[in-house]
CSV table of C-alpha atoms in Angstrom, one decimal:
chain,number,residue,atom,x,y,z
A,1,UNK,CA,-24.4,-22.2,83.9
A,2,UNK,CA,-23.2,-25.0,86.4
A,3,UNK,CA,-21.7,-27.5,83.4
A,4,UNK,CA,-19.6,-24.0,81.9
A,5,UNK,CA,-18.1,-23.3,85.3
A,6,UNK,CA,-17.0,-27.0,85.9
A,7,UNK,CA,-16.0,-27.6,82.4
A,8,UNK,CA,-14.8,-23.6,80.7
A,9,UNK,CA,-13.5,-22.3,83.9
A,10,UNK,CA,-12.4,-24.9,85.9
A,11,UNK,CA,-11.9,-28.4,83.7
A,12,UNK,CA,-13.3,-30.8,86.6
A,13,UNK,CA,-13.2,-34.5,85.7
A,14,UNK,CA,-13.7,-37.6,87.4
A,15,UNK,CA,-10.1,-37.3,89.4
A,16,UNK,CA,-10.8,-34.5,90.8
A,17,UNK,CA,-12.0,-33.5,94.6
A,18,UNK,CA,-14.1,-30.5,94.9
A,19,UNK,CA,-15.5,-28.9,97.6
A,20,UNK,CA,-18.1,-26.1,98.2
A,21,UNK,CA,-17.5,-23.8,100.8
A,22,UNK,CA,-20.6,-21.4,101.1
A,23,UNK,CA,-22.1,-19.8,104.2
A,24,UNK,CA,-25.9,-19.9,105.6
A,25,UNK,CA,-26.5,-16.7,103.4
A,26,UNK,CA,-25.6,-18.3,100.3
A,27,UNK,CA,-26.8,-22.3,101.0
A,28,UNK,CA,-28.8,-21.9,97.8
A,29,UNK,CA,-26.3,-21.6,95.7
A,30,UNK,CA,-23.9,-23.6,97.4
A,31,UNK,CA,-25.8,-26.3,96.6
A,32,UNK,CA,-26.5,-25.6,92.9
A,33,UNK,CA,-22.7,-25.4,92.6
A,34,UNK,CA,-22.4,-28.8,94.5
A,35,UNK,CA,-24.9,-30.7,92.0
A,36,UNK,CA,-23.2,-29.5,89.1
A,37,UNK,CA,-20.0,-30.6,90.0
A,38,UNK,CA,-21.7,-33.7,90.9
A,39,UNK,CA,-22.1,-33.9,87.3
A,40,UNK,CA,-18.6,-34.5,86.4
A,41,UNK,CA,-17.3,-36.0,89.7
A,42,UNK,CA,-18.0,-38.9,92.5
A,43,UNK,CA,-15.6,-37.0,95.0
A,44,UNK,CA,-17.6,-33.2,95.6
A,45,UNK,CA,-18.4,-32.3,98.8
A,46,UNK,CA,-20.3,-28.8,100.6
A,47,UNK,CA,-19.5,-27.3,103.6
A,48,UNK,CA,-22.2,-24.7,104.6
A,49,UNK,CA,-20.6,-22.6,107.7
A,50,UNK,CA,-21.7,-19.5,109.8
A,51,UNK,CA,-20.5,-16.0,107.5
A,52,UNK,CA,-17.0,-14.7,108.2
A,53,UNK,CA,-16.8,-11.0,109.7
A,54,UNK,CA,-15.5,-9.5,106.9
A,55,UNK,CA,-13.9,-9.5,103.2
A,56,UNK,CA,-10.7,-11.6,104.0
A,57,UNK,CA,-11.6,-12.5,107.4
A,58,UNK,CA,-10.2,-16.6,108.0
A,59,UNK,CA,-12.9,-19.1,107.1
A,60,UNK,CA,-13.1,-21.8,110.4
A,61,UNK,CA,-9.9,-24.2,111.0
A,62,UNK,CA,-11.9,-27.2,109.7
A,63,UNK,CA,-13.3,-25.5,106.5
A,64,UNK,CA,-9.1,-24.4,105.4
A,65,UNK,CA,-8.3,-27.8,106.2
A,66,UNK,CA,-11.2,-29.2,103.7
A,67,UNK,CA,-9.7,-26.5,101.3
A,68,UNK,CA,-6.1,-28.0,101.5
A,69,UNK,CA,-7.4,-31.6,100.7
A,70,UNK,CA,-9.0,-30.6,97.3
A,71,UNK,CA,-8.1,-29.8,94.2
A,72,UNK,CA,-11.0,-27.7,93.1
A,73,UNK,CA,-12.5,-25.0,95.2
A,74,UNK,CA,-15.4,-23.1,94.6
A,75,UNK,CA,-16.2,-20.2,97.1
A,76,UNK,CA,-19.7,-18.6,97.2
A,77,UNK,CA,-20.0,-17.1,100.2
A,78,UNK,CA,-21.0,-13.5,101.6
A,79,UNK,CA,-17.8,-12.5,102.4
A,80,UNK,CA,-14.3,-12.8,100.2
A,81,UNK,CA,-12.1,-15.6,101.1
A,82,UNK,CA,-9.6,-14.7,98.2
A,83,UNK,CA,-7.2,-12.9,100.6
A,84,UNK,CA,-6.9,-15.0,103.4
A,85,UNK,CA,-4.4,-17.8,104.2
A,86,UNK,CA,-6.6,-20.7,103.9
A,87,UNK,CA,-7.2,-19.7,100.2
A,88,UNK,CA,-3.7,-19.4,99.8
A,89,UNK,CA,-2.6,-22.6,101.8
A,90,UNK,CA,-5.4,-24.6,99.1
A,91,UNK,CA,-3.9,-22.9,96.1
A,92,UNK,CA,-0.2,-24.0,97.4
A,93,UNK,CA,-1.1,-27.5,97.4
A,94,UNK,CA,-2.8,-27.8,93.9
A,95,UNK,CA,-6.3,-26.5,93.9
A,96,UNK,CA,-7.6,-25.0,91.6
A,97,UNK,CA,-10.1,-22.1,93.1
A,98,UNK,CA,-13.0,-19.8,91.8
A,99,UNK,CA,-13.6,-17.3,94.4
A,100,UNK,CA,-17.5,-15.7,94.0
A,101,UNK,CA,-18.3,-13.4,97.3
A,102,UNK,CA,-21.7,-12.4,97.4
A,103,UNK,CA,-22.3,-14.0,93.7
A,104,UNK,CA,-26.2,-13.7,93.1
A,105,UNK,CA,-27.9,-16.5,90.3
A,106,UNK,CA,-28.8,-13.8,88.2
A,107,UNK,CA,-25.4,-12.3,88.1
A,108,UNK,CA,-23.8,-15.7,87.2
A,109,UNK,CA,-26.3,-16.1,84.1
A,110,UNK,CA,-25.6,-12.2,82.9
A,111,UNK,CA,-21.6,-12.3,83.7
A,112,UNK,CA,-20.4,-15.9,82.8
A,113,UNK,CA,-22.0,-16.1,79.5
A,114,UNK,CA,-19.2,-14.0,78.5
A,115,UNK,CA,-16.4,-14.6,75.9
A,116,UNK,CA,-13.5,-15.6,78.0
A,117,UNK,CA,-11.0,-15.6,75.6
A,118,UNK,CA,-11.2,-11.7,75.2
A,119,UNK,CA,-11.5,-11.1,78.7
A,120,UNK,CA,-8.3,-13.1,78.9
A,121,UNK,CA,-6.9,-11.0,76.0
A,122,UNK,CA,-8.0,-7.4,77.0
A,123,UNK,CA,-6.5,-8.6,80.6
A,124,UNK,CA,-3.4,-9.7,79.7
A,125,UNK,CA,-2.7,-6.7,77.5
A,126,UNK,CA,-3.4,-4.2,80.6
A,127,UNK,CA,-1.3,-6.4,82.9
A,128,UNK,CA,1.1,-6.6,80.8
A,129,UNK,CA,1.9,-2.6,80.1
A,130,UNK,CA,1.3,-2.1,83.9
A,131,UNK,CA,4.0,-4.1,84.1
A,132,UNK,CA,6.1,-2.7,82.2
A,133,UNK,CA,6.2,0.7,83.8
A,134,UNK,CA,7.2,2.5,87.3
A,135,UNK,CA,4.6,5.0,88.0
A,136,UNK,CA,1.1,5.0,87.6
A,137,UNK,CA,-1.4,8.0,87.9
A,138,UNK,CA,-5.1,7.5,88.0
A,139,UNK,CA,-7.1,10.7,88.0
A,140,UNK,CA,-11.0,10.7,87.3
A,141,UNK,CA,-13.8,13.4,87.0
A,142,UNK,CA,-15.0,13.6,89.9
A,143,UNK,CA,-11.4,14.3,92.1
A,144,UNK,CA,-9.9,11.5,91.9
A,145,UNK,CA,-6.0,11.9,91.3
A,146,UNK,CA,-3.6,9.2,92.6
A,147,UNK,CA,0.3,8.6,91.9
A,148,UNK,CA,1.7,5.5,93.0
A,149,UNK,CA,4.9,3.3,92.0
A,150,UNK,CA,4.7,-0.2,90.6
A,151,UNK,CA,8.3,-0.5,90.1
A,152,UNK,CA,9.0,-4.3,90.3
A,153,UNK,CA,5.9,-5.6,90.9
A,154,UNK,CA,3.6,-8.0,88.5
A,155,UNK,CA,0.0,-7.1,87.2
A,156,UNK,CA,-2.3,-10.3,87.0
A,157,UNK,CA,-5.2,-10.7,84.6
A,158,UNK,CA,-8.7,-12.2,86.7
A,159,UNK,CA,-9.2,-14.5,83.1
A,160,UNK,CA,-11.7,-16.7,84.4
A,161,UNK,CA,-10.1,-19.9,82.8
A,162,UNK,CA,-8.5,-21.8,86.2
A,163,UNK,CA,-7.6,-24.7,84.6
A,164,UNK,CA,-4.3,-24.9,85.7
A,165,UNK,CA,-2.9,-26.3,89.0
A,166,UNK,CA,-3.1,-23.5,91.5
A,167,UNK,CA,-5.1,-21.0,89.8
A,168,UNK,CA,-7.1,-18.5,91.7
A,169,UNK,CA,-9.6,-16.0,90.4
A,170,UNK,CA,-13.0,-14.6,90.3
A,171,UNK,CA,-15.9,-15.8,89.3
A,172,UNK,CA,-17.5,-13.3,87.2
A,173,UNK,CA,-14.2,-12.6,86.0
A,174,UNK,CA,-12.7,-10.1,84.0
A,175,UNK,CA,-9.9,-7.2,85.2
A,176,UNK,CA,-6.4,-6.7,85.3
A,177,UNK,CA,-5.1,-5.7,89.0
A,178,UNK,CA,-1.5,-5.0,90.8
A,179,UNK,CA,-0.3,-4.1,94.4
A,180,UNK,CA,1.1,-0.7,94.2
A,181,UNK,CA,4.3,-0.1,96.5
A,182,UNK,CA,3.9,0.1,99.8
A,183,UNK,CA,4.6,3.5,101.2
A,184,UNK,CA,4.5,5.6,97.4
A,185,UNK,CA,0.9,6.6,96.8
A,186,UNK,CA,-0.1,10.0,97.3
A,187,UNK,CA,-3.0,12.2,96.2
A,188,UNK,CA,-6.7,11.8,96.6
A,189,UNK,CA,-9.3,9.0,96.0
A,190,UNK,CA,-12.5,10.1,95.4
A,191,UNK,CA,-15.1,6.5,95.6
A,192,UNK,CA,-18.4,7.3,93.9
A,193,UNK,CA,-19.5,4.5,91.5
A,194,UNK,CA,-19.4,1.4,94.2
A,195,UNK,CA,-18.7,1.7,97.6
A,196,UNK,CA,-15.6,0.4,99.6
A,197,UNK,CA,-18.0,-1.2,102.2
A,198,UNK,CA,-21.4,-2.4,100.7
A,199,UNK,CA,-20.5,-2.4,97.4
A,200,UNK,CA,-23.8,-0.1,96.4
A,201,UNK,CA,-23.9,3.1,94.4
A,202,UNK,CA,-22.1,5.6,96.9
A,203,UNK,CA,-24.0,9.1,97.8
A,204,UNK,CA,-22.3,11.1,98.1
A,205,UNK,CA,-19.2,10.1,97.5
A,206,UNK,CA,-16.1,8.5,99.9
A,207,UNK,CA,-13.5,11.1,99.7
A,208,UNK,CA,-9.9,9.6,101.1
A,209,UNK,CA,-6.8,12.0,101.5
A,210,UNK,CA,-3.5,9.7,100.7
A,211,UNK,CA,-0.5,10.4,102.0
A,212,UNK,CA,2.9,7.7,102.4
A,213,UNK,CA,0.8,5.0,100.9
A,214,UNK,CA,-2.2,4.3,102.9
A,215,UNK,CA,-5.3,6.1,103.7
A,216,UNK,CA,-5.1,9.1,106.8
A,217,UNK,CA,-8.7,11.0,106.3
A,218,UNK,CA,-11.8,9.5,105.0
A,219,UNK,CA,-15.4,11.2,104.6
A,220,UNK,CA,-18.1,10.8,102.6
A,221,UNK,CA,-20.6,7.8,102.7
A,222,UNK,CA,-19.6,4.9,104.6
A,223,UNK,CA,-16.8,6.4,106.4
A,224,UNK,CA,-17.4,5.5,110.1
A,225,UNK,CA,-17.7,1.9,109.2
A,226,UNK,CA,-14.3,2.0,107.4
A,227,UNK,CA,-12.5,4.0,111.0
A,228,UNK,CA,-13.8,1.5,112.7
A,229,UNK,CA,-12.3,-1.6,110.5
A,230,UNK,CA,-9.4,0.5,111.1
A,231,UNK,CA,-9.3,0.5,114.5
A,232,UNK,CA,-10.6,-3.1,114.6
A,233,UNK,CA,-7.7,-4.6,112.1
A,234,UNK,CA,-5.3,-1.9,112.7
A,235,UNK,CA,-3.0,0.2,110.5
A,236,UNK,CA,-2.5,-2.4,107.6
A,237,UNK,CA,-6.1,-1.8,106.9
A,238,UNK,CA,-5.2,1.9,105.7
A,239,UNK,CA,-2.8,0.7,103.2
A,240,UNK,CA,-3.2,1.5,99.3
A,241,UNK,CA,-3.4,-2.4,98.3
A,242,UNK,CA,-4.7,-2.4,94.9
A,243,UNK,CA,-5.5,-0.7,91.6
A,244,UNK,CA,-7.9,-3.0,88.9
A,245,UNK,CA,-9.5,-2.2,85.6
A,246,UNK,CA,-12.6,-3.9,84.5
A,247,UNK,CA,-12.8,-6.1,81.7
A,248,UNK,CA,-16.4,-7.9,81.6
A,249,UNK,CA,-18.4,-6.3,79.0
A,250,UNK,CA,-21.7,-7.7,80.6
A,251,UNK,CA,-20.6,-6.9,84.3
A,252,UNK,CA,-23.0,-3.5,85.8
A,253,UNK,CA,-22.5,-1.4,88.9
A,254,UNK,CA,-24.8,-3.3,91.2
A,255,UNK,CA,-24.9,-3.6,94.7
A,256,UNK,CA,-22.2,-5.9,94.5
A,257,UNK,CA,-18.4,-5.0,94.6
A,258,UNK,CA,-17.5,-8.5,92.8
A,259,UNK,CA,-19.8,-7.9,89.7
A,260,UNK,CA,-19.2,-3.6,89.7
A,261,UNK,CA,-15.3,-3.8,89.9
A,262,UNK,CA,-15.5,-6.0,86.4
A,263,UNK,CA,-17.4,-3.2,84.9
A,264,UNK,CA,-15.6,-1.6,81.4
A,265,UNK,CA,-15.1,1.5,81.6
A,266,UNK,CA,-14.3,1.4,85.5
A,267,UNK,CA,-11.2,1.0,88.3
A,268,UNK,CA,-11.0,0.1,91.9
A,269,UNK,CA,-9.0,0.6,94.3
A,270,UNK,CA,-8.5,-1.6,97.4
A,271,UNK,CA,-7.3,-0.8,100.9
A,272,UNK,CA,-5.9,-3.7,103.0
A,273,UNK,CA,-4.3,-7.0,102.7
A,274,UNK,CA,-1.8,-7.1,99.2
A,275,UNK,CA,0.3,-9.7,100.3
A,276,UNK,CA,-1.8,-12.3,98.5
A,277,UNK,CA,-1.1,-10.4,94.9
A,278,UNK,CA,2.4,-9.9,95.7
A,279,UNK,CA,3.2,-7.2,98.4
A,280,UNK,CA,3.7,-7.0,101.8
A,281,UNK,CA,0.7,-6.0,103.6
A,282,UNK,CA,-0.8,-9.0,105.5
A,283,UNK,CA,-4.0,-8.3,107.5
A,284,UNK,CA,-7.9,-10.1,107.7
A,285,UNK,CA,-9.0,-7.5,105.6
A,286,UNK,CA,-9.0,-6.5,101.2
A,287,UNK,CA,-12.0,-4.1,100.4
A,288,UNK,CA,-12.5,-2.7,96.9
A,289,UNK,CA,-14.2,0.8,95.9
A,290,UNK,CA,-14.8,1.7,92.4
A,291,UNK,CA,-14.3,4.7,90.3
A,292,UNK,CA,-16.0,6.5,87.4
A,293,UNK,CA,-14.5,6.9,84.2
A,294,UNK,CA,-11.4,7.1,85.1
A,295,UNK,CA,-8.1,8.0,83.4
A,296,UNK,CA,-5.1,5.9,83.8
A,297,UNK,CA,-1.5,6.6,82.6
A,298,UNK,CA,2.0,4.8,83.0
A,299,UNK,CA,4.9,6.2,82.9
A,300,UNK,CA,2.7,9.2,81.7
A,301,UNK,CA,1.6,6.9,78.7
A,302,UNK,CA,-2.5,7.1,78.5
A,303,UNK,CA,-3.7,3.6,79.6
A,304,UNK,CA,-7.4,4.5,79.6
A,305,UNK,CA,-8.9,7.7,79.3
A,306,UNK,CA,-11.8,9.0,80.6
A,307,UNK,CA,-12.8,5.5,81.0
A,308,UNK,CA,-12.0,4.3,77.4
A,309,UNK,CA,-9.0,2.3,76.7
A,310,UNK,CA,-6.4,4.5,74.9
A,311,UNK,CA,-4.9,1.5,72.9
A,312,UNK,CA,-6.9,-1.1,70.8
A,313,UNK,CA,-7.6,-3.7,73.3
């Protein structure tokens, strides 16, 4: 699993520095990543620090300055590191960077034995179309039923293959994901496959009234812990940062946000920081929730429906 990770995701050779930045929760596998780049490199390092507060919460001045001085990253810690400006300081000056929060050994072996060129092809073809369009609606069975603009803004596809100078991404990989405008998102989300603050199965569901953009009521499961992020990080933490669509046909809903958001036949939404994907929304906190089945359209073209992509992908 190691060897495809250094070589088929992120083409280490003997030039290369990498570092390892995992956290006491996830030394294990830290580790394993550090002897497998081993394997293709003299200059690898690991840096095992205490676990950040939250999903996009700054990593220790020391470990972003590590970060800045290599040219591969590899990030398997408990908490994301993806939205943060340390990630984005690294990825500015070269490196190349697999981000894995939470990853598990077993969900490596299940999720990266995958073939990444059709990831990368289904992925591209969604980003591409979202794109494309100015409005997107996402309704699903169970209440969902979101309108947002993406006028002028870029979907990305999460490929997998970071080969190239400044590439970020997940690893598992596999979705297609923009920032919608700030301010235009109205309707209701309805979270009830994986939950915006664990990650688990969500009963019952997170229901989230939307109004100008950003989140203004939340109840359901896990909604005290998401007011009081609010309150913590403040009123960024309410905005409407994201919409994805998984791509990985091996990914599951697990307990695990990074694996369930990859699922096929699923989308997420985030709240939080967007500024890293290409909005304006900058704040130490990006959390994802995932939907069921959902049914996507742009510019009131069918995208996915009930969870199945409309066009051959």
């Amino acid at each position: 699993m190691t060897d495809s990770v250094m070589q088929r995701c992120l083409a280490v050779g003997p030039a290369d520095r990498v570092l390892v930045v995992a956290d006491t929760h996830t030394r294990e596998l830290g580790t394993l990543f550090f002897s497998g780049a081993l394997r293709f490199t003299r200059e690898a390092n690991l840096i095992v620090m205490p676990p950040t507060a939250r999903d996009g919460a700054e990593p220790p001045s020391e470990v972003a300055a590590a970060m800045c001085a290599a040219t591969v990253c590899l990030l398997p810690v408990s908490k994301s590191l993806t939205h943060t400006h340390a990630r984005k300081a690294a990825s500015s000056a070269g490196a190349r960077v697999a981000s894995m929060p939470s990853i598990t050994y077993e969900m490596a072996m299940r999720t990266m034995a995958v073939d990444y060129h059709e990831i990368a092809r289904v992925s591209r073809l969604l980003a591409d179309r979202i794109t494309q369009g100015r409005t997107v609606r996402l309704t699903a069975p169970a209440g969902t039923d979101l309108t947002f603009s993406v006028a002028g803004r870029t979907a990305h596809a999460d490929t997998g293959v970071l080969t190239e100078r400044g590439r970020i991404g997940n690893l598992p990989a596999g979705e297609a994901f923009v920032a919608p405008l700030e301010g235009t998102a109205e309707g209701t989300l309805v979270i009830d496959a994986a939950s915006l603050i664990h990650g688990a199965p969500v009963d019952p569901p997170m229901l989230i009234a939307v109004r100008g953009g950003v989140a203004r009521e939340v109840t359901g499961a896990g909604a005290p812990e998401l007011e009081r992020i609010f309150r913590e990080v403040g009123d960024g933490a309410r905005n409407i940062a994201e919409l994805g669509i998984g791509t990985n046909p091996a990914a599951r809903v697990t307990g695990n946000v990074l694996e369930s958001e990859k699922v096929v036949g699923t989308a997420h939404v985030a709240l939080g920081n967007n500024f890293f994907m290409g909005g304006t929304v900058d704040v130490p906190f990006h959390s994802d929730g995932v939907i069921a089945r959902p049914t996507i359209a742009v510019d009131g073209r069918p995208l996915m429906i009930d969870g199945r992509f409309a066009d051959p992908a």
